[in-house]
Amino acid sequence: MNSKDNVLEIKDLKVDAHTVMGTAELLNIKHLEIKTGEIFGIIGESGAGKSLLALTILGLLPKNVYVKNGQILYKGEDLLKKSQEELSQRIRGKGITMIFQDPMASLNPVFTVYDQVSQVISRHNPGLSKKQLYDRVIEMLELVKLSDPENTMKKYPHELSGGMRQRVLISMALSAKADLLISDEATRALDVTIQAGILKLLEELAEKLGLSTLFISSNMALASTVCQRLGILYAGEVLEIGRVEEIIRNPRHVYTRSFLSSLPTVEKKGKPLPIIKGIYPDPLNKAKGCIFADRCPDYSAECSQNKPTYHEVIPGHFLACIKEEKHKPSSDNDMD
Amino acid sequence: SGGEEQQGNDNTPKTVTYVTHSDPMVFWDPAETWAIEIVALQNIYEPLVRIDPMNDNEFIPVLATEWKSSDDGLKWEFKLREGVKFHSGKELTADIAARSLKRTIDLGKGAAYIWDGVKEINAKDDNTLEFVLERPLPMLYIVSSAYGSYIYDPDLERDWYYEGNADGTGPYKLNDYSKDSEVILEKFQDYWGGWNQDQFDYAIVKIVPESATRRQLLVRGEADIVEQMPLEDVEALKSDDNILISDITSYQQLYAFLNTQKAPLDNKYVRQALSYLMPYQDIVDHVMLGSATQARGVIPPNLWGHGKDLMQYNYDLDKAKELLAQGGYPDGGFKLLYTYTAGDKNEQKVGELFKDALSKVNIDMEIRGMTVDSKYDLAKATDPNDRQDITMLYWWPDNVDPQGYMYSQFRTEKEVGFNFGYYSNPEVDRLIDEAIAISGTSIEEATEKYIEAQEIILDEAPAIHLYCENYVRPYRKDLKGYADNPAYPNAVFFYELSR
Amino acid sequence: MSKNKNIFLIKLKRRLEALWVFIKLLLKNKLTGIAFITIVLLTVTAIFAPWISPYPDQGQGQVNLEEKFQPPSTKHIFGTDELGRDILSRVIFGTRISLVISTITIVLALVIALPLGLLAGYHGGMVDEIIMRITDVFLSFPPLMIAIVIASFLGPSLTNAVIAIAVAWWPWYTRIIRAQVMSIREKPFVKASNCIGTNKWVILLSHILPNTISPVIIQASMDMGGVILTAASLSFIGLGAQAPTPEWGLIISTARTYIIDAWWYSAFPGLMIFITVLSFNLLGDGFREVFDPRTRVR
Amino acid sequence: MDWGEINLKNEVILEAVGLKKYFPIETGFLKKSIEYVHAIDTVNIKVNKGEALGIVGESGCGKSTLAQVLVNIYSPTEGKIFFEGVDVSPKAARNSLGFKKNIQMVFQDPFWSLNPRKMVRDIIMEPLKVHRIVEYECFDTEIERLMDMVGIGKKRMFSYPHEFSGGERQRIAIARALAARPKLVILDEPTSSIDTLSQAEILNLLIELRDEFNLSYILISHDLSVVHFLSDRLAVMYLGKIVEIGKTETVFNLMYHPYTQALMKAIPLISSNGTVQNIEALEGNVPSAINPPKGCRFHTRCYKCQEICRNKEPELREFEDGHFAACHFANQS
Amino acid sequence: MWKFIIRRVAIGIFILFVVVSTTFFFSRIVPSEPAQKWVGAHATEEQIEAAKIELGLDKPLYSQYIKYLGDLLKGDFGMSIVSHRPVSLELKNAIPNTLELVILSVILAFAIGLPIGVYSAIHENTIFDHLGRFISVGVISMPTFWVALMLQIIFSTKLGLLPLTGQMDTILKLTNPLDKITGFAMLDSVITGNWRVFKDLILHAILPILTLMSYSLGLTSRMTRSILLEVLNEDYIRASRAYGIKERIVIWKYAIKNVLGTVTTVLALSAGYALVNTFVIEAVFSWPGIGSYISRSVINLDYPAIIGVTLFASVSYIILNLIADIIVALDPRIRFVKGGD
Ligand SMILES: Nc1ncnc2c1ncn2[C@@H]1O[C@H](COP(=O)(O)OP(=O)(O)OP(=O)(O)O)[C@@H](O)[C@H]1O
Ligand SMILES: Nc1ncnc2c1ncn2[C@@H]1O[C@H](COP(=O)(O)OP(=O)(O)OP(=O)(O)O)[C@@H](O)[C@H]1O
Ligand SMILES: [Mg+2]
Ligand SMILES: [Mg+2]
C-alpha cells in the first residue's frame, strides 16, 4: 500500500493518563489509516476512547493525558513530533479540523456567531478587508445551508437551535479548507429527525470539497449509512477494520459479532438476545493479553497471555484475534 | 516645578511635633473639656494662673498678674494682664473673663464642679476679677486647675466649637485638624508674651496609636516628643544619643478597688490578704520598669495630704494565708472578676501578675478588659452582687488638691460615682468632710485629718494602693526648654520650646 | 440478634475501607498530604498541650519575670514575652484555643444552617423564600464585619466572639446545603424512594442529608482557617479573647507594642496562624479535588 | 380502599384520561411573567394487564414527564388517573402506600439512580421495609433472592453503587423496583446509558421477569429497536401529545401520522441480514414547548400541512382496531 | 434589563432596611445608658434627664425609630456620643481616605492577580503553577494585621524605604497645602498638579495598599485559575484550538471573557473584604479613614459612630454587589435565559 494514498496513518499509538487512582492506559492502536477522500468510521461504545483518538490527532489532549509512543503521520509528517505552535500554525484548521459532539458546548457562549466564524476565517486568510470577511462569513454559512445567514450571524449561540448550532460549527470547521475532517459524534446531541439532515450535509460536503473524513460514532447503523470503511474500537484498541459491508455482513472478531447480534433488531423481537457476560475493561488495569479475553466465549488460556497480532485476513480487512488467525474465517454469515 | 521646590525648602517653617497615642480632640468647648484635649488646648486657651508642682507649688501668673484674698478668705481679686488679645482679635476684659467662667459653671459639664463653693464672679473694673465664696477655698489651686479654668470668649456658640474651631488667648491658634491624624497649631503673632525667632512657627500634635511607630518616628527625628511609650521602649531609647528622657513623679496613682459589699471580699481579712498578695515590687520593677513608686496610702507623695509614715502592704504569702484562714477561707477556692480598661497594658499586666500570685493560694481570677463605659456600667450595676470583685482605677487631680482622691473614692456614696469599693465608714466620712472644710484655711490641719482617714482605709483595705507612676516622656535632645508639668497631665507647652 | 451485630460489623468494615481509600486518595497530592499531616500534628499538639509544651504553666499564664524578652534560644525556642513566659508554650496552648473555637463556631453555624438549609431546599416555596431572604441579608456583608458589629454590641470575650462569628457564618452553609439539597432532590434515586413510598422525612434524612455533606466538608475545612483568622482579627482589635488567654491574635496584639525589640514575639504566633490556616485551605483544596468526580476516573 | 384486592373484571391496569402537566417557569428577570412549559398536554393512555406499552418521541416531548406523573412524582395539572379501575386522582389516594406499592419506576441515569452513599443491601431493603413485604427476619433472604433474580451475586450485598458497572447498577435498580412486588413497572430509557452488550442482558432480564410475574411495563425510549423489541403497543409522542398509538407492528408498518413516518425514516436500523436502511431528514426545528404551535403541533414541519392544520387541532382517530392517530390527513399519502 | 436592576435595587434597599432596623434595636437593647455617656460620668441626675430629652430618648421606642429612619434619609447619622460631633461630618472626612486605599488595592489586586491566575492555569501543574497557587493560598492564609506589621518592619523599620504611617507628611502639608476638591487626596493632588504631594501620598499609601491587596490578590488569582481551568476544559475552547485559532486569542479573548463574569463577582466580594480589613489595619498605619474611626468607636462603644460606619459599609457592599450582578447579567448566557429550547 502506498502511504501517499493515506491522508492519515497511525502506527503503534499508545496513550496513557495520570489519574488520582494511578496510570490509565487509554489508547493502544497498532495501525490505522485513512485514505484520501474516504469517510472512515470509528465505532465504539461510550468510553472506548473515540474522542481521545480525535484529540490525540489534533494534539489537544487534556493535561494529564500523554502519548507514550507511536506515530501519527499526516501526509507523511509525524504530528507527534510537532510543537503546539507548529500544530496551531499549520495543521489545525488548515490541515485537520474537527466537529465536536455537543454543538451547545462547542460554541463560545459569549460571542456572536459572526465573531466566531470570522475569527477562524481571518486566522487562515490574513489580510481580508472587513467587507470581504463579511462576505466570506455569509458564504460559509450558506455553504452549510443555514437559512437567513445575515440574521443568524448576529445571534449568540443560545438563540440558535441545536441543528443550527451544529451547522455553524461545521461552517467554522470548513472555513480553513482542511483536507481531513474529524466528526466526533457530530449528531449525538441532536434529535433524530435533525440528525439525518446533518449527516446528509456532511456526506455532500465531503464529496464536494474532496474531504477525507474520520467519522466517529457509537451507532453502527448510523455509521454504516455514511462510511466506506469501519474500525471497531474497544477499550482503546482497534479490534477489526474493514469495509462496511464486510463488517456488517461478515464480522470476524467475536466482539464485533456479539455487538451486532446483541442489537435488538426487528426480526429478533421476543427472542432472547445472545448475551456476552462480563464488564467493560477498566483503563486503570487492563489485561495483558487480548483485551476482550475475559468476555470472549471462545476464550482459551493463550488469549490472556499475549496480545494478538494485528493482521490482514482478507485484503483490506484487519483483525486482532488469535483464534481467527488459526481457523481461517468462514465466509458465511455465522450470526443467528 | 524645580523652583517651586527650592522655594518650598527655603520657607520650611520651624515645627515641633508631639506624638500622642489617640486623638485628643474630643470635647471642643473649653467649658466642657476635661480630658486629653488639654494636649492642644493648653496652648490655645489660658487660665488665670498656672501651678508648677516641680517648683514647690509656685504659682505662675498667666492671664492674671496679681491676686489677693480678703482676710476671711471669702473674697478674692485677680488683676488681669493688659493688652491680651484673642485669636479673633477681640480684647480680653474682666467682663469677658467673668462671663466665660460663669458660662462654664452654668453649663455644668466637664470639670465645672471645681467651682463649687464660688458664689459670685464679678468684673470689678475692666481688668479686675472678683470671686465671692461661700466658704474659704484654695482659690489659686482652683484657678490653676488643668480643666475647667480656661478664660475664653463666652459669646461663641457650642456648635461653633464642635465644628472644629477654637479661639483663645494662648500662644498658638488652631491651623488644621484632621481626625485621628493630626492637630496643627500655628503661632499667634499677637500673643501677649511676644515671640523670639527660636520658637516654633507650628506645633503639630500627631496621632499615632501604635507605640512602636511612635518610637520609630522619634528615633528618625520625625517626632520631637512622644507620650505613652511602653517602658521597655524607653529603656531601649536610653541608649540613643539623640534622645533624652523626661521622668517625673506625677500625681497619677493606680488603685485596685475591692468590692466590699459582696462575698468574699466583704470580709476585711480577705481584703487584707489580697493586699498582701499583690506583688508590688514585681509590678514596680517589671511592669513599670522602675518608673513608679509603690503607693503609700491614698494620696500620692508630692501632694499635700500624703502621709510619709503610713503603713504599706508588701507581698507576703504567709501572712496572706494566715489572713485567709482567719477570714474563713483557709484553702482559697473562690473566683474573682477583675475588670480593667481594655487597651491599658499596665492594668492588664498587673492583672496577669496578680492572677498568677492568687493562683498560689488557690484563688482563681478572671481578667476582663472592658471599654471604659462598660466597665463603669458593670461597676454601677444595681445589685452589688452583679458587680465585679476588683476593678482598676487611676486617679489624678483636676487641681492640685487631695480632695478628689479621698472624697470621690472613699466617702460614702448614695449613687455610685467613683467609690468602686462601695466603701462606707461614717468615721472616714466625717474626717474627709472636716478636712475639706478647713483646707481653704489650714493645709496642715487638713493633712492631719486626711492621714487619720487613710489609716482607717489602709486597715480596712477597700482598695489595694498600687503605685504612683512617673510621667516618662522621651524627647529629642536638640529640643530646648522642655519640662513636664504633672499638674497638666500630658500637656506640652509649645511656647516654652525652641530649637 | 448476633446476625444483626454481624451485619453491623460488616457495614462498619466497609465504611472504614471507604474512608481509608478516601484518605489514601487525599494524600496522593503531596501538598494536601503535608497539610493533612500538619493538621493532625496540630490537633495532637492541642490535645496534649500540657505534656508537649516545655513550660505548661507559663503556657496558661504563669509569669516568670526573671526571663523577660529572651530571644529565641535552646531554652526558649520561640523566646519569651514581656512577663517572661515561654512563647512556644503559649503558642502551643493557643493551638488548643484556635482549634476549639473554630470547631465550635463551625459546629454552631452548622447546627443553625443544617435544618434551615434542608428545609429551604426540600420544601421550597414560601419557606424557602423567607429563609433565603434572611440569608441574603447576612450574605450581603463580609463575615468579619458582621462579627465586629455583633462582638462590639455583645462586649469583648472569647465566647461572644464565637457567637458573633457563628452568626456571621451560618448563612453560607445554609446556602450551600440548600443548593445541594435542590440538586439531590431531583436525582433519580430520590424520585425512586418517592415511588417506593418512603416517608418524606426519611428521604430527607437518610437519602438527601448524607449526600449534602461533601460540599459542606470542603467548605468547612476552608472555613476552619477563615474562622481562625476572623477570631484572631477580633482579638487583635480587642473584641475577642482576654489576657492572659494564649489566643494567637491576642498575643500578636500585645506583641506589636514590642515589635522593634522583640520580633520573635509577634513573628511566631503569626507564623503559627499562617501555617494553620494555610493547612486548612490546602486540605479544603484537596477535599475538593477528591470529591470532584471529574478528577477521578471511573 | 383496599389495594390488595385485585379487580378481576377490569383488564386495564392503568388508565390516564385528559392528563396535563404544565411546569411554571419564570421567564425574564421579574418573577411576575410566569409562563408554562406544556410538558404534557391532554394525554389519554391505557395499559392492559401483562402488556408492555412503548413510548417514543424526540427529546423533550414529555415522555419522562408523563412517566413521572403516572407514578406521582409530579401531580398532574389536570386529568384523572385510574389504577385497576379505581380513581387515584385525589392526592390522598395517590399518596397511599397501597398505590405506591403497585407501580414502580426504573430511571435512565445509572449513576444517580442509586444512592451513592448506601450499600446495595440497604438500597434493596428500602421497599421491603416501607411495604413490609416480608417479615423483618427474612429481609436478607429476600434481598438475596432479588439479587439472584437480576443476576448480581449476593456476595456483593455490601458493595457501594460505584463498585458496579452501569449495567449492573441498572439491574440493582430493577431489583429495587421489583422488591415492592409491583404490578406495573415504568422504565424510563433503562438502557440508553449503558453499552450495547449490557443492554442485551437487561432486555432479556426484563422479558424474563415479565413472564415470571405477569408484569405490565411502560417502556420509554428513543431507540426504536429497543421499543420494538420489548413492547406490545407503541405510542408516538410529539410536543406533549400522543400523535399515534397502536399495536407495535401496526405502527411500524402503517405509520398513519406524518411524524411517525419521519421518525421511522430518520432512524437507521440494521436488519439481521445486514442491510442498512437509508435515512431521511425532517426539516425544521422542534417548536418550543412554552408556546406550542396552534392547530396541529406538527404543522410547522409537516409536508402534508394545509390550512386546516394551522387552525384546528386534530383529534386522535381510530383507524384500525385499537390503532389511533391524530392527523387530519392520516390516510392520504 | 431595567426591571432586573430595579429588582436588585429593591432587594438592596430591603437589606439595608433590615440592617438599619437591627442595628437600631441592637443599640437600644444593649444595657448601657447613652444619655449618661453623653453628659459624662460627673453629671447629675437632672443633666442626664436633660440629655435624654436632647437625644430624644424620652420618647417611646417606635417614635424614636421613626425619627431615626427619617434622620437617616436626610443623611443624618446622629451625634457621636464620644466626640459630640455629627457622625456624618466625621464620616465625610474619613470615607475618601479609606476608599482611596480600597479602590487602589482592588484595582492592583485585579491587575496582578488576574495574570497570575491565568498564567497558573495555562501552565497547570508546572513549577510556576505550584508557586502561583502557593502564593495565592498563602496570602489569604495570613492575618492581615500581621502582614501589616511585617511589612512595616521590613520596608520601613529595617530598610527605611517607605514612611511608617500616616497619609502624608505634615510639613509638606504646611508648605504645599492641598486644595480640597473631591476630598480624595490623591485625585486632588493630580487635579491641582501638586506633584510633590502626590508623590508623598503614593509613598505613604504603598504599605497599606500592599496589605489590603494581599487578600484580594489571593482571592482573584485563585478564582481566576480555577474558573479558567474549567473554561479551558470546555469544548468550545478545544474547538477553537481545533480550528487553528492562535493560542493568544484563545486565552485572552475566548477564555477570558467567560471568566470575567465570575471574577467580577469575586472583585466585588474582595472589595468588600478590603473595606472591612481597613477596620483592622488602618489603626496600624494611623490612616485617617473609617477603619481607624470604627476601631476607636468600638473601644468607646460609640453606637452612632459604629452604626454610621456599618451603614456606609453596607451601602457600599450592596452597591458593589449590584454592579457585579449587572455586569454578570450583561453576559448573553443570562440575558437570553428565555430562549432555551
Ligand atoms: N483527562 C482524562 N484523564 C483520564 N482518563 C480520561 C481522561 N479523559 C478521558 N479519559 C478516559 O478515557 C476513556 C476514553 O474516553 P473518551 O472520551 O475518548 O471516550 P469516548 O469513546 O469518546 O466516549 P463517549 O462516547 O462517551 O464520548 C474513558 O475511559 C475516560 O474515562
Ligand atoms: N421540573 C421541570 N420544570 C420545568 N420544566 C420541565 C421540568 N421537567 C421537564 N420539563 C420540561 O418539560 C418538557 C418535557 O420534558 P421531559 O423530560 O418529559 O422530556 P423527555 O421526552 O423525557 O425528553 P428526553 O428524551 O430528553 O428525556 C421539556 O421541555 C422539559 O424542559
Ligand atoms: Mg466522546
Ligand atoms: Mg426523559
GROMACS .gro file of C-alpha atoms and ligand atoms in nm, chain D residues 64 108 188-189, ligand 4:
model
    5
 1197SER     CA    1  -4.033   1.134   3.121
 1241GLN     CA    2  -3.230   0.620   3.293
 1321ASP     CA    3  -3.763   0.541   3.151
 1322GLU     CA    4  -3.487   0.474   2.899
 1811MG      MG    5  -3.655   1.176   2.955
   0.00000   0.00000   0.00000
